[in-house]
Coordinates of C-alpha atoms (C1' of nucleotides) in Angstrom, one line a residue:
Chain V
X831 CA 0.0 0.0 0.0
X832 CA 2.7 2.4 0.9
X833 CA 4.5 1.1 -2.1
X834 CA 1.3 1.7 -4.2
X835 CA 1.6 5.3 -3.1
X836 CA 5.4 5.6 -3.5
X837 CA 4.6 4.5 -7.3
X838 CA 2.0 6.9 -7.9
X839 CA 4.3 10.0 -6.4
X840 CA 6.9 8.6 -8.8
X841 CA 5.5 8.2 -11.7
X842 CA 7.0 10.3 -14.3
X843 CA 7.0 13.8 -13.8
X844 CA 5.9 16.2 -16.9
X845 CA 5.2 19.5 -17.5
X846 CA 1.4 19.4 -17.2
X847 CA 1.6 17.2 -14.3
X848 CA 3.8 19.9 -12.4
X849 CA 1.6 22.4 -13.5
X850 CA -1.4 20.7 -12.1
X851 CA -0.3 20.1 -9.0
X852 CA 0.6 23.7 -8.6
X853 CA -2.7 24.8 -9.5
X854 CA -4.1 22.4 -7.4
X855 CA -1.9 23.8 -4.4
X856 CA -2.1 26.9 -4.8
X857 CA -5.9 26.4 -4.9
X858 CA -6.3 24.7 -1.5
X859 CA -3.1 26.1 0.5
X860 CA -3.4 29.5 -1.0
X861 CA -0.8 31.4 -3.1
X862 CA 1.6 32.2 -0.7
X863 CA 2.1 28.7 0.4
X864 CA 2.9 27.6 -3.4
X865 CA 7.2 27.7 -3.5
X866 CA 9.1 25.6 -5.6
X867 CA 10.4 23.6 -2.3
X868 CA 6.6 23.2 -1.4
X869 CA 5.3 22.1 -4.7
X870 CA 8.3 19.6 -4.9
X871 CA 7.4 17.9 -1.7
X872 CA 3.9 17.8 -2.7
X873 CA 5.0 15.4 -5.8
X874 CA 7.3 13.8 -3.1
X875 CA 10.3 15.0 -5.4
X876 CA 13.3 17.0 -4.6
X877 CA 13.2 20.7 -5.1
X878 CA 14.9 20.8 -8.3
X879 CA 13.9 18.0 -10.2
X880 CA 11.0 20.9 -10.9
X881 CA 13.6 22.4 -13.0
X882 CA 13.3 20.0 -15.5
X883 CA 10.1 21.1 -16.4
X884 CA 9.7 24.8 -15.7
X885 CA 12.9 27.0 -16.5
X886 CA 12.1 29.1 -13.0
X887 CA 9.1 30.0 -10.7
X888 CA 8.0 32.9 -12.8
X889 CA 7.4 30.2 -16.0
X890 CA 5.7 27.9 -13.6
X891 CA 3.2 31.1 -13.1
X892 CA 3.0 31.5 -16.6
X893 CA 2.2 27.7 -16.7
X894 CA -0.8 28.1 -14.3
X895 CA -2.2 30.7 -16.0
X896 CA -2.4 28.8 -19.2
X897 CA -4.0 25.8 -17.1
X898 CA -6.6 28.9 -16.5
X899 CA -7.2 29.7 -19.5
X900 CA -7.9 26.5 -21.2
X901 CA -11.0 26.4 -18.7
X902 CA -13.0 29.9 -20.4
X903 CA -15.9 28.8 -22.0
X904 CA -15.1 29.0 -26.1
X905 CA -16.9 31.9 -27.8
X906 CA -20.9 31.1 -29.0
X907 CA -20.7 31.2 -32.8
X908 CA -24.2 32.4 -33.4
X909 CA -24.4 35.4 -30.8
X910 CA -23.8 39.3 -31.8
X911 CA -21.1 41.0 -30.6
X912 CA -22.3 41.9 -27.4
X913 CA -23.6 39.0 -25.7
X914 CA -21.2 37.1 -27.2
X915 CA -18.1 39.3 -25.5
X916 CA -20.7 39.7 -22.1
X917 CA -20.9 35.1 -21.8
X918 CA -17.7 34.7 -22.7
X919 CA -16.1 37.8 -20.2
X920 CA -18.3 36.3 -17.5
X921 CA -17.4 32.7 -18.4
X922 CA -13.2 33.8 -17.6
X923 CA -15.1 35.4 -14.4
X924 CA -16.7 32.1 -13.0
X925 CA -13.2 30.6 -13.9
X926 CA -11.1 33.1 -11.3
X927 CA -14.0 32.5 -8.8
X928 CA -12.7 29.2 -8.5
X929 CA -8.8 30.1 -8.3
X930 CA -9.0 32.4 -6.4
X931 CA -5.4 33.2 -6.3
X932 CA -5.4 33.4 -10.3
X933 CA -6.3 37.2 -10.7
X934 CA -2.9 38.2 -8.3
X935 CA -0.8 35.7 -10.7
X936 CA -2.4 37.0 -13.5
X937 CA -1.1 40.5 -13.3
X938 CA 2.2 39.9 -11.8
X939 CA 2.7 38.7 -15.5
X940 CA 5.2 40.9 -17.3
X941 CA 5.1 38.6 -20.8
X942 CA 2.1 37.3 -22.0
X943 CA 2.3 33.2 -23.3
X944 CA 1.3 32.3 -26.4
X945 CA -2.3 31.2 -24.8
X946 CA -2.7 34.4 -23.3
X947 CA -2.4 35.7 -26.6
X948 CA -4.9 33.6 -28.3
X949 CA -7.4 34.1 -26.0
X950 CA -7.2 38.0 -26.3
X951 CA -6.8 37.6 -29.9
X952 CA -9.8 35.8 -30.2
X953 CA -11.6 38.6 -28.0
X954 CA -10.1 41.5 -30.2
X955 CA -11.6 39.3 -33.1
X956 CA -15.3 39.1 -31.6
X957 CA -14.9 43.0 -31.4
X958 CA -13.7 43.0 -35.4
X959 CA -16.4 40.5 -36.4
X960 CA -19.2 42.7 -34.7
X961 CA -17.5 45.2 -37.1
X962 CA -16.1 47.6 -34.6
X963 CA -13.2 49.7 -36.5
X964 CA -9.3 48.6 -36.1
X965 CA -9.0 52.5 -33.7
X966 CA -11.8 51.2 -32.0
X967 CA -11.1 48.2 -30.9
X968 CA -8.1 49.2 -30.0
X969 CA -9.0 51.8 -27.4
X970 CA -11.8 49.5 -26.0
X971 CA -9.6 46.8 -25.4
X972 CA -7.3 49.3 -23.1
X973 CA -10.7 50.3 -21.6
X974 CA -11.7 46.5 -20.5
X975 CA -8.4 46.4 -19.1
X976 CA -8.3 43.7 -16.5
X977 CA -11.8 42.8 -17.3
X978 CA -11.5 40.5 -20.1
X979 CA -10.3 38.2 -17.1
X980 CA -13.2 38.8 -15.4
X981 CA -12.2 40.7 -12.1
X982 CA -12.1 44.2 -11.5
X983 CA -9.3 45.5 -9.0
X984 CA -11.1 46.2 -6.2
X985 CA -10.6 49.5 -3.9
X986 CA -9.7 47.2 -1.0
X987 CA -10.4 43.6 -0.6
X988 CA -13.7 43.0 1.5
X989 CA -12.3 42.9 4.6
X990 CA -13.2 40.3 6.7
X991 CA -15.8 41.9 9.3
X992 CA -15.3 40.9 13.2
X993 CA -16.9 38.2 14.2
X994 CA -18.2 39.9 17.5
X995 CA -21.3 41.6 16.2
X996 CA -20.8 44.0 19.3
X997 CA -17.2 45.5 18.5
X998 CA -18.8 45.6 14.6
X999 CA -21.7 48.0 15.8
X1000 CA -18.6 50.0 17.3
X1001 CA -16.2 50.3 14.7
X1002 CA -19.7 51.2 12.4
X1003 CA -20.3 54.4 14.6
X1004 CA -17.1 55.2 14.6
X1005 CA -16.9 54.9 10.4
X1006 CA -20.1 57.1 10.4
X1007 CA -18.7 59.7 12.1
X1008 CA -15.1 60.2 10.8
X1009 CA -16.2 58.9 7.1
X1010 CA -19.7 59.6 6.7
X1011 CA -20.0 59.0 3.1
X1012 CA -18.1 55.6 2.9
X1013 CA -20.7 54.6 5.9
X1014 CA -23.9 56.0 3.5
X1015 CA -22.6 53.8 0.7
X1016 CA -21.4 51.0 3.1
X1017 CA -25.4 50.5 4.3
X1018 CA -26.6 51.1 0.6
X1019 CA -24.7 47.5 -0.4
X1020 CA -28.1 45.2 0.7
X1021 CA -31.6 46.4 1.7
X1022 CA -31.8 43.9 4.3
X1023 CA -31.8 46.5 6.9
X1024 CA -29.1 45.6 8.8
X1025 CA -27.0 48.5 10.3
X1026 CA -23.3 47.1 9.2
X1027 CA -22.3 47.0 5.7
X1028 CA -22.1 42.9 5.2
X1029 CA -19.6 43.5 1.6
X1030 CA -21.2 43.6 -1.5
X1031 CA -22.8 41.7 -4.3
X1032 CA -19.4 41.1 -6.5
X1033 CA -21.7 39.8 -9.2
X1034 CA -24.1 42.2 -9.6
X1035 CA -20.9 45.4 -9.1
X1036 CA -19.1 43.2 -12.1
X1037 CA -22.0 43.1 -13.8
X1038 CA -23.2 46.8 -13.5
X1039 CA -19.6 47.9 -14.7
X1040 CA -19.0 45.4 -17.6
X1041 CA -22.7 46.8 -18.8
X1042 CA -21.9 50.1 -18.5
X1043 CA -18.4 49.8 -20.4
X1044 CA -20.2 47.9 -23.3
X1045 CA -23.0 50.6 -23.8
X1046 CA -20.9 53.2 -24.1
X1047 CA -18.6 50.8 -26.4
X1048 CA -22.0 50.2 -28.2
X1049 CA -22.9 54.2 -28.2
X1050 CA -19.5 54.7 -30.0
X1051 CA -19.3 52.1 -32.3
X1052 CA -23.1 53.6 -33.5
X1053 CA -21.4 57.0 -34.0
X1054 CA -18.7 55.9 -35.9
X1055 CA -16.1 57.2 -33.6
X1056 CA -12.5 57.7 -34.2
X1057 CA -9.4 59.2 -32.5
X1058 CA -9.5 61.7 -34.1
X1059 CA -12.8 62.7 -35.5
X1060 CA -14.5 63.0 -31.6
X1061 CA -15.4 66.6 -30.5
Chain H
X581 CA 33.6 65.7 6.8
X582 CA 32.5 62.1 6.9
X583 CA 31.9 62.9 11.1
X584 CA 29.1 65.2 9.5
X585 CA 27.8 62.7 7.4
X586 CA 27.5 60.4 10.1
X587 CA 25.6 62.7 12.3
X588 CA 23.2 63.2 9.8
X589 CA 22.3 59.6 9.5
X590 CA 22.4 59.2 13.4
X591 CA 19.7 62.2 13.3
X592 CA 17.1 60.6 15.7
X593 CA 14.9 58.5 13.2
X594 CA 11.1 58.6 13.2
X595 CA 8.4 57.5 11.7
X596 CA 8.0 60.5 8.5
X597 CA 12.1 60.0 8.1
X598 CA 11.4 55.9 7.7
X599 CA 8.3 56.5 5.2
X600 CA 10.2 59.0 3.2
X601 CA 13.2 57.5 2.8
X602 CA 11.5 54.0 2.1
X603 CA 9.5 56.1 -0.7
X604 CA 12.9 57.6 -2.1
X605 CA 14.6 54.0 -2.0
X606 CA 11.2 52.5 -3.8
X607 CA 11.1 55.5 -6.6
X608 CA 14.7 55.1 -6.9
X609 CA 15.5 51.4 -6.9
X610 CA 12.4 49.4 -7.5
X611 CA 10.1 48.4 -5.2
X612 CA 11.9 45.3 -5.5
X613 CA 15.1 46.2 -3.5
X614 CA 12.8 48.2 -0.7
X615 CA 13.9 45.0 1.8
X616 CA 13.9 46.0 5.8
X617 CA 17.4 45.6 5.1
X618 CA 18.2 47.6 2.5
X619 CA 16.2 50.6 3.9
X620 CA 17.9 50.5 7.3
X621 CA 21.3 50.1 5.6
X622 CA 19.6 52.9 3.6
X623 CA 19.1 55.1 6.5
X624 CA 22.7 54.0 9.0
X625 CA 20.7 52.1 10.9
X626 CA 20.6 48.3 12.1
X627 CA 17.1 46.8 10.8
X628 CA 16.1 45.9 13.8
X629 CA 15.6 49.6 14.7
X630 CA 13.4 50.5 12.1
X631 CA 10.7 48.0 14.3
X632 CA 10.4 50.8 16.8
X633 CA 8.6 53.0 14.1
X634 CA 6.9 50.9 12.1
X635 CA 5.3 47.3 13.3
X636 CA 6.6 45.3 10.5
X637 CA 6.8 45.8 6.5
X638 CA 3.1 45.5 5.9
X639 CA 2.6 48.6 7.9
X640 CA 5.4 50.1 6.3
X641 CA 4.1 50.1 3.0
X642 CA 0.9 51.2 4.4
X643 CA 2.5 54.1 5.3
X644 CA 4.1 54.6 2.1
X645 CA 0.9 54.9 0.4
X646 CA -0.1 57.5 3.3
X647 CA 2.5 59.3 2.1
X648 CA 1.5 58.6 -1.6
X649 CA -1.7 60.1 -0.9
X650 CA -1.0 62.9 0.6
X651 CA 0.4 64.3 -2.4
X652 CA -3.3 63.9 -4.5
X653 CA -4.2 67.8 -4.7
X654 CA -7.4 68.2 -2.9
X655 CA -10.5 68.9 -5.1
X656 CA -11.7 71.9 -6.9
X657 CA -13.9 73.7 -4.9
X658 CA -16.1 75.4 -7.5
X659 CA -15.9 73.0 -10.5
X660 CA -19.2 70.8 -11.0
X661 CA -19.3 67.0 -9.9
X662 CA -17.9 65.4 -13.6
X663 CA -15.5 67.9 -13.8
X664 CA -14.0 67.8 -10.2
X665 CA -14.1 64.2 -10.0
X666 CA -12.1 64.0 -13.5
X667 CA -9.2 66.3 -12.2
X668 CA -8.9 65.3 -8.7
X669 CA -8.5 61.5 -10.2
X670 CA -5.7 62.5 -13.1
X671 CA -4.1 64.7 -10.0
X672 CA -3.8 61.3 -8.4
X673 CA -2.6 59.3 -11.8
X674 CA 0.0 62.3 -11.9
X675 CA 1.3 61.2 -8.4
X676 CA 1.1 57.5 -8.9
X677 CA 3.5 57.9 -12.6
X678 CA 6.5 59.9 -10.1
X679 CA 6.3 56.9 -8.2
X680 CA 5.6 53.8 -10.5
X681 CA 5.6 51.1 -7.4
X682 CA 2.9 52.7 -6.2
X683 CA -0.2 50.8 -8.0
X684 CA 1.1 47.8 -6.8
X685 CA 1.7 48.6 -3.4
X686 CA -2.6 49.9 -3.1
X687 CA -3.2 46.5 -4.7
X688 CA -1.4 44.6 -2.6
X689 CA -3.4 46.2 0.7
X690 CA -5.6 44.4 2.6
X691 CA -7.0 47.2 5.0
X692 CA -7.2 50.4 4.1
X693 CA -5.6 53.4 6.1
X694 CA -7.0 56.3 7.9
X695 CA -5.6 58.3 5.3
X696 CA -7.0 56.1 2.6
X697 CA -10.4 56.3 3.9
X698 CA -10.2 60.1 4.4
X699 CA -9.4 60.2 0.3
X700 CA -12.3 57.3 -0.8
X701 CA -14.4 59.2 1.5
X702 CA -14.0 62.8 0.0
X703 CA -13.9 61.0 -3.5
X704 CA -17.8 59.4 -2.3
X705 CA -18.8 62.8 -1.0
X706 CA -18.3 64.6 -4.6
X707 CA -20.6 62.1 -6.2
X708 CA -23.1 62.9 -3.2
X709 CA -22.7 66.5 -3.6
X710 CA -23.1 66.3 -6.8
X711 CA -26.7 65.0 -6.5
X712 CA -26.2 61.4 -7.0
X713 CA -27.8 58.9 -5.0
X714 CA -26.5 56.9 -2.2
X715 CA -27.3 53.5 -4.8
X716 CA -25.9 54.9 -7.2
X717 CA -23.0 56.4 -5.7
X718 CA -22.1 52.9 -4.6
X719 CA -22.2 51.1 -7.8
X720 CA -19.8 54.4 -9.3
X721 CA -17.3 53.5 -7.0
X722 CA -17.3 49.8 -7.3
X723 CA -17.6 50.6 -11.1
X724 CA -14.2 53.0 -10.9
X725 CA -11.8 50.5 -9.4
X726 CA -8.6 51.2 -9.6
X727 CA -9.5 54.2 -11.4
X728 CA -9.8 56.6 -8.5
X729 CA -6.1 55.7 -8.0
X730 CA -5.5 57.0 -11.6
X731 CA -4.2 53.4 -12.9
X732 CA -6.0 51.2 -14.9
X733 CA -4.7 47.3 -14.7
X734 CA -3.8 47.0 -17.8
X735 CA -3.7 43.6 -20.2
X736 CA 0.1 43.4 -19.9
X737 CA 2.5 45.5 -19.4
X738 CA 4.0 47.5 -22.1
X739 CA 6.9 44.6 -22.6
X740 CA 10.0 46.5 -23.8
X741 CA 11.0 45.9 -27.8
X742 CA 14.2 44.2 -28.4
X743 CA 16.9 47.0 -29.4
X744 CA 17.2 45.1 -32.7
X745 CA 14.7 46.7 -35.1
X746 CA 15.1 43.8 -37.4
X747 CA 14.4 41.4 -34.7
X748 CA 11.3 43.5 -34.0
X749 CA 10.4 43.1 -37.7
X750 CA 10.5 39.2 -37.4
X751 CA 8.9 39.2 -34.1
X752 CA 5.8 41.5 -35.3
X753 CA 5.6 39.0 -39.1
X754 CA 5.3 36.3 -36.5
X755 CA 2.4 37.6 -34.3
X756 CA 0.9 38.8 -37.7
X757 CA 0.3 35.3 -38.6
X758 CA -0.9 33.8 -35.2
X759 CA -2.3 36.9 -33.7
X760 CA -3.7 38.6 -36.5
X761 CA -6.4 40.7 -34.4
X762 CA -3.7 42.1 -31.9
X763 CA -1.4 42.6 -34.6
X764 CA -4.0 45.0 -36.3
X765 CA -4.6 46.6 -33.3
X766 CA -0.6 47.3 -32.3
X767 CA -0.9 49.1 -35.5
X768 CA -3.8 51.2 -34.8
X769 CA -1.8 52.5 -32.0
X770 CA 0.0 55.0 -33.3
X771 CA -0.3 56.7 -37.0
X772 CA 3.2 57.3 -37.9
X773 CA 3.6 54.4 -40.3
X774 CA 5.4 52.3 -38.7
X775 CA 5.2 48.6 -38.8
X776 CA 6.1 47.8 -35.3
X777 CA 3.6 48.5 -32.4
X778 CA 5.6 51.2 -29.8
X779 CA 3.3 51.0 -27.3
X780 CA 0.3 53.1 -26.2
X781 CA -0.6 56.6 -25.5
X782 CA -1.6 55.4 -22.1
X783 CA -2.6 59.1 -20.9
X784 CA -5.1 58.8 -24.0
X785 CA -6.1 55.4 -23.2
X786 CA -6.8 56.2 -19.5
X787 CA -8.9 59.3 -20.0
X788 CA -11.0 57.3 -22.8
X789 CA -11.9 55.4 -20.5
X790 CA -12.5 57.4 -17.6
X791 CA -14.4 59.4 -19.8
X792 CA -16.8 56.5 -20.8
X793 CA -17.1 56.0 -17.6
X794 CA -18.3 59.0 -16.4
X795 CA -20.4 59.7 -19.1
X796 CA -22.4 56.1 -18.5
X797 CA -22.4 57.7 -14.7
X798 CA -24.3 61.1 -15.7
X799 CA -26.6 59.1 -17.8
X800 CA -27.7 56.9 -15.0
X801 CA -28.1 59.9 -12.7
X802 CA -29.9 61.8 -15.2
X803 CA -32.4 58.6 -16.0
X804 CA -32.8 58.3 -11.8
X805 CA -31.2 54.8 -12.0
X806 CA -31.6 53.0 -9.0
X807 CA -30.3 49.1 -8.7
X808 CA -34.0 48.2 -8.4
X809 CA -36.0 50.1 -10.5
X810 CA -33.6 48.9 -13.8
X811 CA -35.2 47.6 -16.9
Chain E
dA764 C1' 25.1 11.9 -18.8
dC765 C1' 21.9 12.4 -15.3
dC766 C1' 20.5 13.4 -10.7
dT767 C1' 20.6 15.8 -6.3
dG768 C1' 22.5 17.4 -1.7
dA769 C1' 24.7 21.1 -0.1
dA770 C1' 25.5 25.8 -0.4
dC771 C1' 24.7 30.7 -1.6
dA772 C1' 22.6 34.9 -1.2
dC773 C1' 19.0 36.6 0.2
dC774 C1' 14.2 37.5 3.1
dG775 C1' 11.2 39.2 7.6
dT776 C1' 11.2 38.7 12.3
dT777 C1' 12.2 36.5 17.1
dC778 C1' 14.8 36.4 21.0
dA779 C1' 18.2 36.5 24.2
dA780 C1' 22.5 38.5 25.5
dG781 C1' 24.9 42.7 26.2
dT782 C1' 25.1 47.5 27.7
Chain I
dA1490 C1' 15.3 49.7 30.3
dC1491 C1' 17.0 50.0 26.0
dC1492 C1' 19.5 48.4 22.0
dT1493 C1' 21.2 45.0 18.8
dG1494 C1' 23.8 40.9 17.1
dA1495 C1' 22.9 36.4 16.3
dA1496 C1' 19.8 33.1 15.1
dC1497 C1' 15.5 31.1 13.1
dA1498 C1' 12.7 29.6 9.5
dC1499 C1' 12.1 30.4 5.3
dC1500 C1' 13.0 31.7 -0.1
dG1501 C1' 14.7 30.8 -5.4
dT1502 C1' 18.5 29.1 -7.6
dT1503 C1' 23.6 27.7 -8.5
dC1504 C1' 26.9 24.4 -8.5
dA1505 C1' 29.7 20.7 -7.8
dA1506 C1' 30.0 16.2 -6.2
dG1507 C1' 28.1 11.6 -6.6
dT1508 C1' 26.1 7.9 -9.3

DNA sequence: ACCTGAACACCGTTCAAGT
DNA sequence: ACCTGAACACCGTTCAAGT
């Protein structure tokens, strides 16, 4: 039995099967707990028989995000333009929910692979095929930015609220009065009525903005805009 | 001479001296080389005295962004809402390109300061004064990200082109073929002719966006959105 | 030729010994 | 009581010694 295991750990490492198992790590330890003397033991191999397969750490991140990417949802043939951009956008989204250390990774990237390129060649292509103008396109990619991954960088991470409902009522009256508007906006996140802001609905906030980005992509395209024709 | 030198360094440290000097090492050597030990070294001092002002290198790049902030010009008193908001946010991209670590330092936060609350909160109170509703307010900011901050996240980053323009020229006939949609849109970027993409006008870029932004925001104030009442 | 243990040059931070 | 050197528990990666 403890042979049986020995053999599975043994088995032949391979590129994909380190990458894997860093995904897999860095999905249920967290990010921070994914090093190169970590992910070794976890294939119950020495540190750098890893080498073999990644050049460095930084390709081994590069690696996980192309593990990422082959799970967004392919484009639907038949759909225009803008639902079409909306499912896919919001299929790369439901992908980071579930790696949740995947958005970090993504932009400490400073080269994109040659996945990453396909899949945001295939999104500037949706835009051409919807007939959107080479200038065009070109800005509106810049202004998705970080959302043709599907997250948005938030202001500050919802921070985790104290568990004592007590000291939350306090540290509330104290946000009211030093930061009254944050506390207004805070309350405004659910109608529940409850007094302490309880985060917000990341969805609906993604949503709202990824709507609002693609009417006024929508609004320009109409009008025929260009860099240098706008008022 | 040198006796002088020394006495400056042995100047009684304090908190402001740590945060600006960590600031000066960041804009001058990378964020990268900002280590506790390099900053002390930095500073004539032995790391471990650089815990008596600061709790440990989380806070001190908390504080680092404190001092980031406070160079954001406060808003214009007079202007209207879309106008204020516009300047006081490229007044804040101004700061954040003199000190390019910056945007990654404010991502990498996960509570926000005093001093980072007093800004969101004066950012939430020009929406407010500006008429808009509390609901709506909220979904603005959500909707703004990074924005406030003056950064976008951007796809990549700009990756530098080899010196070797006809290297360039081979490298851009390869992503022609593969990536035909992004090597349209490299083009686009610029309209001096040439056939390798040199980057972006990212000044351009951010304020197309920020402008379709804020004109999707006075829209939906003007129509009386609300997150319920939506069709 | 392949594999790998030890070592290198770093981290942030703890802790106990020295003044 | 204050200050600080040494040490701890990590990193990613190099390199030379062993098979």
């Amino acid at each position: 039995m403890v042979q049986q295991v020995d053999d599975t750990r043994r088995a032949p490492l391979n590129r994909d099967r380190v990458l894997r198992a860093a995904v897999a790590l860095a999905d249920e330890a967290g990010i921070d707990t994914l090093s190169m003397r970590n992910l070794a033991q976890e294939l119950g191999v020495v540190p750098m028989a890893l080498y073999k397969h990644v050049a460095n750490k930084e390709q081994l991140l590069d690696g996980m995000v192309d593990v990422i990417v082959g799970e967004i949802e392919p484009p639907a043939g038949d759909a225009d333009w803008r639902t079409a951009i909306r499912q896919r956008i919001l299929s790369a989204r439901r992908v980071l929910l579930r790696h949740p250390w995947a958005s970090r990774v993504i932009e400490s990237r400073s080269q994109p692979t040659l996945v990453v390129l396909d899949y945001l060649n295939s999104i500037v292509g949706m835009f051409r095929a919807g007939g959107f103008s080479v200038d065009l396109t070109h800005h509106v990619m810049h202004a998705l930015g970080s959302r043709v991954w599907g997250f948005t960088q938030e202001l500050f991470p919802t921070s985790p609220l104290p568990a004592d409902p007590e000291l939350q009522a306090v540290m509330f009256r104290e946000m009211a009065g030093r930061y009254p508007h944050i506390a207004e906006i805070a309350v405004a996140a659910h109608d529940e009525g409850s007094v302490v802001g309880r985060g917000c609905d990341d969805q609906f906030e993604f949503e709202f903005a990824l709507d609002l980005l693609l009417d006024g992509f929508e609004k320009r395209h109409q009008q025929g805009w260009t860099s240098t024709n706008q008022s």
